[in-house]
PDB file of N, CA and C in Angstrom:
ATOM      1  N   MET A  96     114.132  32.012 126.846  1.00 86.00           N
ATOM      2  CA  MET A  96     115.420  32.377 127.361  1.00 86.00           C
ATOM      3  C   MET A  96     115.691  33.835 126.970  1.00 86.00           C
ATOM      4  N   CYS A  97     116.280  34.556 127.867  1.00 88.00           N
ATOM      5  CA  CYS A  97     116.718  35.926 127.608  1.00 88.00           C
ATOM      6  C   CYS A  97     118.189  36.029 127.956  1.00 88.00           C
ATOM      7  N   ASP A  98     118.959  36.493 126.989  1.00 85.00           N
ATOM      8  CA  ASP A  98     120.402  36.611 127.159  1.00 85.00           C
ATOM      9  C   ASP A  98     120.806  38.031 126.800  1.00 85.00           C
ATOM     10  N   THR A  99     121.416  38.748 127.798  1.00 85.00           N
ATOM     11  CA  THR A  99     121.851  40.141 127.592  1.00 85.00           C
ATOM     12  C   THR A  99     123.357  40.225 127.344  1.00 85.00           C
ATOM     13  N   GLY A 100     123.997  39.121 127.219  1.00 83.00           N
ATOM     14  CA  GLY A 100     125.461  39.103 127.017  1.00 83.00           C
ATOM     15  C   GLY A 100     126.146  38.643 128.272  1.00 83.00           C
ATOM     16  N   ASP A 101     125.989  39.383 129.383  1.00 84.00           N
ATOM     17  CA  ASP A 101     126.647  38.968 130.626  1.00 84.00           C
ATOM     18  C   ASP A 101     125.651  38.370 131.597  1.00 84.00           C
ATOM     19  N   GLN A 102     124.339  38.419 131.301  1.00 87.00           N
ATOM     20  CA  GLN A 102     123.326  37.785 132.152  1.00 87.00           C
ATOM     21  C   GLN A 102     122.397  36.965 131.254  1.00 87.00           C
ATOM     22  N   GLN A 103     121.875  35.917 131.875  1.00 89.00           N
ATOM     23  CA  GLN A 103     120.984  35.031 131.146  1.00 89.00           C
ATOM     24  C   GLN A 103     119.898  34.514 132.116  1.00 89.00           C
ATOM     25  N   THR A 104     118.661  34.424 131.625  1.00 91.00           N
ATOM     26  CA  THR A 104     117.577  33.847 132.428  1.00 91.00           C
ATOM     27  C   THR A 104     116.726  32.970 131.531  1.00 91.00           C
ATOM     28  N   THR A 105     116.137  31.940 132.114  1.00 90.00           N
ATOM     29  CA  THR A 105     115.280  31.034 131.370  1.00 90.00           C
ATOM     30  C   THR A 105     113.978  30.817 132.155  1.00 90.00           C
ATOM     31  N   ALA A 106     112.958  30.423 131.426  1.00 90.00           N
ATOM     32  CA  ALA A 106     111.689  30.072 131.999  1.00 90.00           C
ATOM     33  C   ALA A 106     111.054  28.969 131.177  1.00 90.00           C
ATOM     34  N   ALA A 107     110.069  28.297 131.721  1.00 90.00           N
ATOM     35  CA  ALA A 107     109.378  27.220 131.017  1.00 90.00           C
ATOM     36  C   ALA A 107     107.885  27.490 131.001  1.00 90.00           C
ATOM     37  N   VAL A 108     107.254  26.958 129.984  1.00 90.00           N
ATOM     38  CA  VAL A 108     105.797  27.056 129.883  1.00 90.00           C
ATOM     39  C   VAL A 108     105.225  25.657 130.079  1.00 90.00           C
ATOM     40  N   LEU A 109     104.255  25.544 130.961  1.00 88.00           N
ATOM     41  CA  LEU A 109     103.592  24.270 131.228  1.00 88.00           C
ATOM     42  C   LEU A 109     102.111  24.450 130.875  1.00 88.00           C
ATOM     43  N   VAL A 110     101.603  23.680 129.941  1.00 85.00           N
ATOM     44  CA  VAL A 110     100.221  23.755 129.529  1.00 85.00           C
ATOM     45  C   VAL A 110      99.542  22.489 129.975  1.00 85.00           C
ATOM     46  N   LYS A 111      98.491  22.610 130.801  1.00 82.00           N
ATOM     47  CA  LYS A 111      97.764  21.467 131.281  1.00 82.00           C
ATOM     48  C   LYS A 111      96.523  21.241 130.464  1.00 82.00           C
ATOM     49  N   GLU A 112      96.279  19.969 130.135  1.00 77.00           N
ATOM     50  CA  GLU A 112      95.086  19.617 129.376  1.00 77.00           C
ATOM     51  C   GLU A 112      93.875  19.685 130.277  1.00 77.00           C
ATOM     52  N   PRO A 113      92.793  20.391 129.899  1.00 81.00           N
ATOM     53  CA  PRO A 113      91.609  20.392 130.741  1.00 81.00           C
ATOM     54  C   PRO A 113      91.032  18.984 130.866  1.00 81.00           C
ATOM     55  N   GLU A 114      90.466  18.703 132.022  1.00 84.00           N
ATOM     56  CA  GLU A 114      89.943  17.354 132.259  1.00 84.00           C
ATOM     57  C   GLU A 114      88.654  17.163 131.437  1.00 84.00           C
ATOM     58  N   ALA A 115      88.548  16.035 130.796  1.00 86.00           N
ATOM     59  CA  ALA A 115      87.328  15.659 130.043  1.00 86.00           C
ATOM     60  C   ALA A 115      86.236  15.236 131.032  1.00 86.00           C
ATOM     61  N   THR A 116      85.005  15.548 130.678  1.00 88.00           N
ATOM     62  CA  THR A 116      83.867  15.094 131.467  1.00 88.00           C
ATOM     63  C   THR A 116      83.038  14.089 130.640  1.00 88.00           C
ATOM     64  N   ILE A 117      82.271  13.311 131.356  1.00 92.00           N
ATOM     65  CA  ILE A 117      81.411  12.324 130.644  1.00 92.00           C
ATOM     66  C   ILE A 117      80.078  13.015 130.399  1.00 92.00           C
ATOM     67  N   VAL A 118      79.738  13.186 129.104  1.00 93.00           N
ATOM     68  CA  VAL A 118      78.490  13.857 128.740  1.00 93.00           C
ATOM     69  C   VAL A 118      77.385  12.914 128.395  1.00 93.00           C
ATOM     70  N   GLU A 119      77.740  11.675 128.021  1.00 94.00           N
ATOM     71  CA  GLU A 119      76.736  10.645 127.762  1.00 94.00           C
ATOM     72  C   GLU A 119      77.136   9.418 128.552  1.00 94.00           C
ATOM     73  N   MET A 120      76.358   9.147 129.617  1.00 95.00           N
ATOM     74  CA  MET A 120      76.671   8.069 130.528  1.00 95.00           C
ATOM     75  C   MET A 120      76.339   6.684 129.927  1.00 95.00           C
ATOM     76  N   LEU A 121      76.893   5.655 130.537  1.00 95.00           N
ATOM     77  CA  LEU A 121      76.620   4.305 130.132  1.00 95.00           C
ATOM     78  C   LEU A 121      75.175   3.978 130.390  1.00 95.00           C
ATOM     79  N   LYS A 122      74.626   3.095 129.567  1.00 95.00           N
ATOM     80  CA  LYS A 122      73.246   2.616 129.774  1.00 95.00           C
ATOM     81  C   LYS A 122      73.311   1.111 130.055  1.00 95.00           C
ATOM     82  N   ASP A 123      72.354   0.626 130.880  1.00 94.00           N
ATOM     83  CA  ASP A 123      72.281  -0.805 131.143  1.00 94.00           C
ATOM     84  C   ASP A 123      71.974  -1.579 129.864  1.00 94.00           C
ATOM     85  N   VAL A 124      72.575  -2.754 129.756  1.00 92.00           N
ATOM     86  CA  VAL A 124      72.393  -3.624 128.559  1.00 92.00           C
ATOM     87  C   VAL A 124      71.906  -4.953 129.005  1.00 92.00           C
ATOM     88  N   THR A 125      70.919  -5.484 128.318  1.00 92.00           N
ATOM     89  CA  THR A 125      70.476  -6.887 128.535  1.00 92.00           C
ATOM     90  C   THR A 125      70.708  -7.622 127.236  1.00 92.00           C
ATOM     91  N   SER A 126      71.483  -8.758 127.329  1.00 90.00           N
ATOM     92  CA  SER A 126      71.798  -9.547 126.168  1.00 90.00           C
ATOM     93  C   SER A 126      71.533 -11.031 126.488  1.00 90.00           C
ATOM     94  N   SER A 127      71.241 -11.764 125.442  1.00 92.00           N
ATOM     95  CA  SER A 127      71.075 -13.233 125.580  1.00 92.00           C
ATOM     96  C   SER A 127      72.473 -13.856 125.547  1.00 92.00           C
ATOM     97  N   GLU A 128      72.583 -14.988 126.209  1.00 93.00           N
ATOM     98  CA  GLU A 128      73.874 -15.699 126.228  1.00 93.00           C
ATOM     99  C   GLU A 128      74.283 -15.992 124.778  1.00 93.00           C
ATOM    100  N   GLY A 129      75.560 -15.709 124.504  1.00 93.00           N
ATOM    101  CA  GLY A 129      76.080 -15.933 123.158  1.00 93.00           C
ATOM    102  C   GLY A 129      76.069 -14.724 122.242  1.00 93.00           C
ATOM    103  N   GLU A 130      75.328 -13.688 122.691  1.00 94.00           N
ATOM    104  CA  GLU A 130      75.265 -12.447 121.893  1.00 94.00           C
ATOM    105  C   GLU A 130      76.383 -11.486 122.389  1.00 94.00           C
ATOM    106  N   ASP A 131      76.592 -10.414 121.624  1.00 94.00           N
ATOM    107  CA  ASP A 131      77.521  -9.353 122.053  1.00 94.00           C
ATOM    108  C   ASP A 131      76.776  -8.321 122.845  1.00 94.00           C
ATOM    109  N   ALA A 132      77.462  -7.741 123.834  1.00 95.00           N
ATOM    110  CA  ALA A 132      76.920  -6.632 124.631  1.00 95.00           C
ATOM    111  C   ALA A 132      77.773  -5.392 124.325  1.00 95.00           C
ATOM    112  N   VAL A 133      77.098  -4.294 123.937  1.00 96.00           N
ATOM    113  CA  VAL A 133      77.808  -3.072 123.542  1.00 96.00           C
ATOM    114  C   VAL A 133      77.494  -1.960 124.533  1.00 96.00           C
ATOM    115  N   PHE A 134      78.560  -1.320 125.027  1.00 97.00           N
ATOM    116  CA  PHE A 134      78.455  -0.218 125.943  1.00 97.00           C
ATOM    117  C   PHE A 134      79.155   1.034 125.319  1.00 97.00           C
ATOM    118  N   GLU A 135      78.521   2.181 125.414  1.00 96.00           N
ATOM    119  CA  GLU A 135      79.086   3.393 124.872  1.00 96.00           C
ATOM    120  C   GLU A 135      79.036   4.531 125.877  1.00 96.00           C
ATOM    121  N   CYS A 136      80.084   5.348 125.814  1.00 94.00           N
ATOM    122  CA  CYS A 136      80.200   6.498 126.660  1.00 94.00           C
ATOM    123  C   CYS A 136      80.771   7.625 125.830  1.00 94.00           C
ATOM    124  N   ARG A 137      80.264   8.856 125.995  1.00 94.00           N
ATOM    125  CA  ARG A 137      80.744   9.990 125.228  1.00 94.00           C
ATOM    126  C   ARG A 137      81.322  11.027 126.171  1.00 94.00           C
ATOM    127  N   LEU A 138      82.497  11.519 125.754  1.00 94.00           N
ATOM    128  CA  LEU A 138      83.202  12.557 126.571  1.00 94.00           C
ATOM    129  C   LEU A 138      82.952  13.944 126.005  1.00 94.00           C
ATOM    130  N   SER A 139      83.275  14.942 126.793  1.00 92.00           N
ATOM    131  CA  SER A 139      83.078  16.326 126.399  1.00 92.00           C
ATOM    132  C   SER A 139      84.100  16.769 125.356  1.00 92.00           C
ATOM    133  N   ARG A 140      85.200  16.029 125.253  1.00 90.00           N
ATOM    134  CA  ARG A 140      86.253  16.402 124.312  1.00 90.00           C
ATOM    135  C   ARG A 140      87.148  15.207 124.070  1.00 90.00           C
ATOM    136  N   GLU A 141      87.876  15.247 122.981  1.00 87.00           N
ATOM    137  CA  GLU A 141      88.897  14.243 122.750  1.00 87.00           C
ATOM    138  C   GLU A 141      90.011  14.523 123.769  1.00 87.00           C
ATOM    139  N   THR A 142      90.606  13.471 124.259  1.00 81.00           N
ATOM    140  CA  THR A 142      91.548  13.628 125.341  1.00 81.00           C
ATOM    141  C   THR A 142      92.697  12.629 125.249  1.00 81.00           C
ATOM    142  N   THR A 143      93.808  13.014 125.863  1.00 73.00           N
ATOM    143  CA  THR A 143      94.947  12.061 125.978  1.00 73.00           C
ATOM    144  C   THR A 143      94.945  11.390 127.346  1.00 73.00           C
ATOM    145  N   GLN A 144      93.983  11.792 128.177  1.00 77.00           N
ATOM    146  CA  GLN A 144      93.880  11.187 129.515  1.00 77.00           C
ATOM    147  C   GLN A 144      93.594   9.672 129.358  1.00 77.00           C
ATOM    148  N   ASP A 145      94.143   8.898 130.282  1.00 84.00           N
ATOM    149  CA  ASP A 145      93.880   7.453 130.255  1.00 84.00           C
ATOM    150  C   ASP A 145      92.423   7.173 130.561  1.00 84.00           C
ATOM    151  N   ALA A 146      91.768   6.401 129.692  1.00 91.00           N
ATOM    152  CA  ALA A 146      90.418   5.941 129.919  1.00 91.00           C
ATOM    153  C   ALA A 146      90.479   4.436 130.129  1.00 91.00           C
ATOM    154  N   GLN A 147      89.661   3.893 131.032  1.00 94.00           N
ATOM    155  CA  GLN A 147      89.759   2.486 131.354  1.00 94.00           C
ATOM    156  C   GLN A 147      88.347   1.912 131.551  1.00 94.00           C
ATOM    157  N   TRP A 148      88.130   0.720 131.028  1.00 96.00           N
ATOM    158  CA  TRP A 148      86.885  -0.039 131.219  1.00 96.00           C
ATOM    159  C   TRP A 148      87.111  -1.116 132.267  1.00 96.00           C
ATOM    160  N   PHE A 149      86.073  -1.403 133.059  1.00 95.00           N
ATOM    161  CA  PHE A 149      86.138  -2.429 134.122  1.00 95.00           C
ATOM    162  C   PHE A 149      84.901  -3.290 134.043  1.00 95.00           C
ATOM    163  N   LEU A 150      85.049  -4.577 134.295  1.00 92.00           N
ATOM    164  CA  LEU A 150      83.966  -5.497 134.586  1.00 92.00           C
ATOM    165  C   LEU A 150      84.107  -5.841 136.071  1.00 92.00           C
ATOM    166  N   GLY A 151      83.183  -5.323 136.874  1.00 91.00           N
ATOM    167  CA  GLY A 151      83.386  -5.372 138.318  1.00 91.00           C
ATOM    168  C   GLY A 151      84.602  -4.572 138.694  1.00 91.00           C
ATOM    169  N   ASP A 152      85.609  -5.183 139.332  1.00 90.00           N
ATOM    170  CA  ASP A 152      86.821  -4.498 139.674  1.00 90.00           C
ATOM    171  C   ASP A 152      87.985  -4.840 138.704  1.00 90.00           C
ATOM    172  N   VAL A 153      87.686  -5.650 137.696  1.00 91.00           N
ATOM    173  CA  VAL A 153      88.690  -6.145 136.811  1.00 91.00           C
ATOM    174  C   VAL A 153      88.869  -5.196 135.609  1.00 91.00           C
ATOM    175  N   PRO A 154      90.082  -4.638 135.411  1.00 94.00           N
ATOM    176  CA  PRO A 154      90.284  -3.798 134.232  1.00 94.00           C
ATOM    177  C   PRO A 154      90.252  -4.614 132.953  1.00 94.00           C
ATOM    178  N   LEU A 155      89.619  -4.110 131.923  1.00 93.00           N
ATOM    179  CA  LEU A 155      89.482  -4.802 130.651  1.00 93.00           C
ATOM    180  C   LEU A 155      90.469  -4.261 129.595  1.00 93.00           C
ATOM    181  N   GLN A 156      90.905  -5.131 128.710  1.00 91.00           N
ATOM    182  CA  GLN A 156      91.753  -4.769 127.591  1.00 91.00           C
ATOM    183  C   GLN A 156      91.175  -5.398 126.321  1.00 91.00           C
ATOM    184  N   SER A 157      91.513  -4.827 125.185  1.00 90.00           N
ATOM    185  CA  SER A 157      91.080  -5.429 123.911  1.00 90.00           C
ATOM    186  C   SER A 157      91.733  -6.779 123.760  1.00 90.00           C
ATOM    187  N   ASN A 158      90.956  -7.775 123.477  1.00 92.00           N
ATOM    188  CA  ASN A 158      91.421  -9.130 123.187  1.00 92.00           C
ATOM    189  C   ASN A 158      90.337  -9.888 122.434  1.00 92.00           C
ATOM    190  N   GLU A 159      90.405 -11.186 122.397  1.00 90.00           N
ATOM    191  CA  GLU A 159      89.394 -11.953 121.636  1.00 90.00           C
ATOM    192  C   GLU A 159      88.038 -11.919 122.276  1.00 90.00           C
ATOM    193  N   MET A 160      87.941 -11.575 123.565  1.00 89.00           N
ATOM    194  CA  MET A 160      86.654 -11.506 124.261  1.00 89.00           C
ATOM    195  C   MET A 160      86.084 -10.101 124.383  1.00 89.00           C
ATOM    196  N   ASN A 161      86.925  -9.113 124.348  1.00 92.00           N
ATOM    197  CA  ASN A 161      86.547  -7.693 124.534  1.00 92.00           C
ATOM    198  C   ASN A 161      87.130  -6.839 123.430  1.00 92.00           C
ATOM    199  N   GLU A 162      86.325  -5.946 122.900  1.00 94.00           N
ATOM    200  CA  GLU A 162      86.871  -4.992 121.922  1.00 94.00           C
ATOM    201  C   GLU A 162      86.619  -3.585 122.475  1.00 94.00           C
ATOM    202  N   ILE A 163      87.683  -2.837 122.591  1.00 95.00           N
ATOM    203  CA  ILE A 163      87.611  -1.445 123.060  1.00 95.00           C
ATOM    204  C   ILE A 163      87.919  -0.540 121.883  1.00 95.00           C
ATOM    205  N   ARG A 164      87.022   0.446 121.658  1.00 94.00           N
ATOM    206  CA  ARG A 164      87.157   1.314 120.533  1.00 94.00           C
ATOM    207  C   ARG A 164      87.098   2.785 121.018  1.00 94.00           C
ATOM    208  N   VAL A 165      87.825   3.653 120.329  1.00 93.00           N
ATOM    209  CA  VAL A 165      87.764   5.103 120.560  1.00 93.00           C
ATOM    210  C   VAL A 165      87.613   5.766 119.192  1.00 93.00           C
ATOM    211  N   GLN A 166      86.526   6.494 119.016  1.00 93.00           N
ATOM    212  CA  GLN A 166      86.277   7.229 117.797  1.00 93.00           C
ATOM    213  C   GLN A 166      85.916   8.672 118.200  1.00 93.00           C
ATOM    214  N   GLY A 167      86.937   9.540 118.177  1.00 92.00           N
ATOM    215  CA  GLY A 167      86.745  10.916 118.632  1.00 92.00           C
ATOM    216  C   GLY A 167      86.397  10.934 120.117  1.00 92.00           C
ATOM    217  N   THR A 168      85.227  11.432 120.450  1.00 93.00           N
ATOM    218  CA  THR A 168      84.840  11.533 121.840  1.00 93.00           C
ATOM    219  C   THR A 168      84.029  10.306 122.316  1.00 93.00           C
ATOM    220  N   CYS A 169      83.735   9.383 121.395  1.00 94.00           N
ATOM    221  CA  CYS A 169      82.949   8.203 121.736  1.00 94.00           C
ATOM    222  C   CYS A 169      83.846   7.009 122.065  1.00 94.00           C
ATOM    223  N   HIS A 170      83.667   6.488 123.279  1.00 95.00           N
ATOM    224  CA  HIS A 170      84.410   5.296 123.731  1.00 95.00           C
ATOM    225  C   HIS A 170      83.419   4.142 123.825  1.00 95.00           C
ATOM    226  N   SER A 171      83.780   2.993 123.259  1.00 96.00           N
ATOM    227  CA  SER A 171      82.843   1.875 123.312  1.00 96.00           C
ATOM    228  C   SER A 171      83.572   0.594 123.715  1.00 96.00           C
ATOM    229  N   LEU A 172      82.785  -0.279 124.316  1.00 97.00           N
ATOM    230  CA  LEU A 172      83.233  -1.596 124.773  1.00 97.00           C
ATOM    231  C   LEU A 172      82.278  -2.624 124.214  1.00 97.00           C
ATOM    232  N   ILE A 173      82.802  -3.660 123.562  1.00 96.00           N
ATOM    233  CA  ILE A 173      81.984  -4.728 123.063  1.00 96.00           C
ATOM    234  C   ILE A 173      82.449  -5.996 123.793  1.00 96.00           C
ATOM    235  N   LEU A 174      81.538  -6.586 124.586  1.00 94.00           N
ATOM    236  CA  LEU A 174      81.805  -7.887 125.166  1.00 94.00           C
ATOM    237  C   LEU A 174      81.328  -8.926 124.210  1.00 94.00           C
ATOM    238  N   ARG A 175      82.209  -9.734 123.700  1.00 94.00           N
ATOM    239  CA  ARG A 175      81.850 -10.746 122.663  1.00 94.00           C
ATOM    240  C   ARG A 175      81.235 -11.973 123.293  1.00 94.00           C
ATOM    241  N   LYS A 176      80.165 -12.462 122.682  1.00 93.00           N
ATOM    242  CA  LYS A 176      79.531 -13.736 123.053  1.00 93.00           C
ATOM    243  C   LYS A 176      79.443 -13.904 124.597  1.00 93.00           C
ATOM    244  N   VAL A 177      78.648 -13.051 125.198  1.00 92.00           N
ATOM    245  CA  VAL A 177      78.554 -13.005 126.655  1.00 92.00           C
ATOM    246  C   VAL A 177      78.016 -14.335 127.237  1.00 92.00           C
ATOM    247  N   THR A 178      78.422 -14.631 128.440  1.00 90.00           N
ATOM    248  CA  THR A 178      77.948 -15.791 129.182  1.00 90.00           C
ATOM    249  C   THR A 178      77.382 -15.282 130.490  1.00 90.00           C
ATOM    250  N   LEU A 179      76.780 -16.154 131.282  1.00 89.00           N
ATOM    251  CA  LEU A 179      76.211 -15.781 132.561  1.00 89.00           C
ATOM    252  C   LEU A 179      77.275 -15.223 133.487  1.00 89.00           C
ATOM    253  N   GLU A 180      78.540 -15.658 133.327  1.00 86.00           N
ATOM    254  CA  GLU A 180      79.644 -15.206 134.174  1.00 86.00           C
ATOM    255  C   GLU A 180      79.972 -13.709 133.910  1.00 86.00           C
ATOM    256  N   ASP A 181      79.508 -13.186 132.766  1.00 85.00           N
ATOM    257  CA  ASP A 181      79.756 -11.795 132.426  1.00 85.00           C
ATOM    258  C   ASP A 181      78.799 -10.809 133.097  1.00 85.00           C
ATOM    259  N   CYS A 182      77.788 -11.347 133.802  1.00 89.00           N
ATOM    260  CA  CYS A 182      76.834 -10.483 134.509  1.00 89.00           C
ATOM    261  C   CYS A 182      77.566  -9.654 135.556  1.00 89.00           C
ATOM    262  N   GLY A 183      77.186  -8.443 135.699  1.00 90.00           N
ATOM    263  CA  GLY A 183      77.807  -7.567 136.712  1.00 90.00           C
ATOM    264  C   GLY A 183      77.886  -6.130 136.225  1.00 90.00           C
ATOM    265  N   SER A 184      78.590  -5.342 136.986  1.00 94.00           N
ATOM    266  CA  SER A 184      78.657  -3.919 136.637  1.00 94.00           C
ATOM    267  C   SER A 184      79.830  -3.658 135.709  1.00 94.00           C
ATOM    268  N   ILE A 185      79.521  -2.819 134.707  1.00 95.00           N
ATOM    269  CA  ILE A 185      80.555  -2.326 133.793  1.00 95.00           C
ATOM    270  C   ILE A 185      80.783  -0.870 134.159  1.00 95.00           C
ATOM    271  N   SER A 186      82.048  -0.462 134.265  1.00 96.00           N
ATOM    272  CA  SER A 186      82.332   0.948 134.542  1.00 96.00           C
ATOM    273  C   SER A 186      83.357   1.470 133.590  1.00 96.00           C
ATOM    274  N   PHE A 187      83.262   2.761 133.322  1.00 96.00           N
ATOM    275  CA  PHE A 187      84.178   3.462 132.452  1.00 96.00           C
ATOM    276  C   PHE A 187      84.727   4.629 133.268  1.00 96.00           C
ATOM    277  N   LYS A 188      86.069   4.764 133.328  1.00 95.00           N
ATOM    278  CA  LYS A 188      86.695   5.794 134.102  1.00 95.00           C
ATOM    279  C   LYS A 188      87.614   6.620 133.218  1.00 95.00           C
ATOM    280  N   VAL A 189      87.576   7.932 133.395  1.00 92.00           N
ATOM    281  CA  VAL A 189      88.520   8.821 132.724  1.00 92.00           C
ATOM    282  C   VAL A 189      88.803   9.927 133.743  1.00 92.00           C
ATOM    283  N   GLY A 190      90.085  10.093 134.087  1.00 87.00           N
ATOM    284  CA  GLY A 190      90.433  11.006 135.140  1.00 87.00           C
ATOM    285  C   GLY A 190      89.701  10.688 136.440  1.00 87.00           C
ATOM    286  N   GLN A 191      88.987  11.639 137.028  1.00 88.00           N
ATOM    287  CA  GLN A 191      88.211  11.392 138.232  1.00 88.00           C
ATOM    288  C   GLN A 191      86.758  11.070 137.958  1.00 88.00           C
ATOM    289  N   ARG A 192      86.400  10.984 136.685  1.00 91.00           N
ATOM    290  CA  ARG A 192      85.005  10.770 136.286  1.00 91.00           C
ATOM    291  C   ARG A 192      84.750   9.278 136.080  1.00 91.00           C
ATOM    292  N   VAL A 193      83.557   8.822 136.485  1.00 93.00           N
ATOM    293  CA  VAL A 193      83.150   7.431 136.378  1.00 93.00           C
ATOM    294  C   VAL A 193      81.692   7.313 135.957  1.00 93.00           C
ATOM    295  N   SER A 194      81.430   6.336 135.042  1.00 95.00           N
ATOM    296  CA  SER A 194      80.058   6.014 134.697  1.00 95.00           C
ATOM    297  C   SER A 194      79.914   4.525 134.845  1.00 95.00           C
ATOM    298  N   VAL A 195      78.793   4.058 135.430  1.00 95.00           N
ATOM    299  CA  VAL A 195      78.572   2.665 135.729  1.00 95.00           C
ATOM    300  C   VAL A 195      77.233   2.204 135.181  1.00 95.00           C
ATOM    301  N   ALA A 196      77.185   0.959 134.618  1.00 94.00           N
ATOM    302  CA  ALA A 196      75.925   0.364 134.118  1.00 94.00           C
ATOM    303  C   ALA A 196      75.951  -1.097 134.530  1.00 94.00           C
TER     304      ALA A 196
END
């Protein structure tokens, strides 16, 4: 803000976060029924952008069957005690970037 006494003007600063890119893509995983399946993806930078895991078209959340972790730039998904019904594509999305295994 600039105030000269009889005149005043204001402006705002908007800082946009650069988009993170996926630098380490997902790899296919083969597990036996009853074992855990672990998927990892690494980003170019830590980000506040929403990252989302999917099994097929279904968005996943951390619960008793799935564990989602973020440690710095490393995002991981653990599917607990997989069954044959868990077969399919796993995808990780952040911004416009997608990795599929």
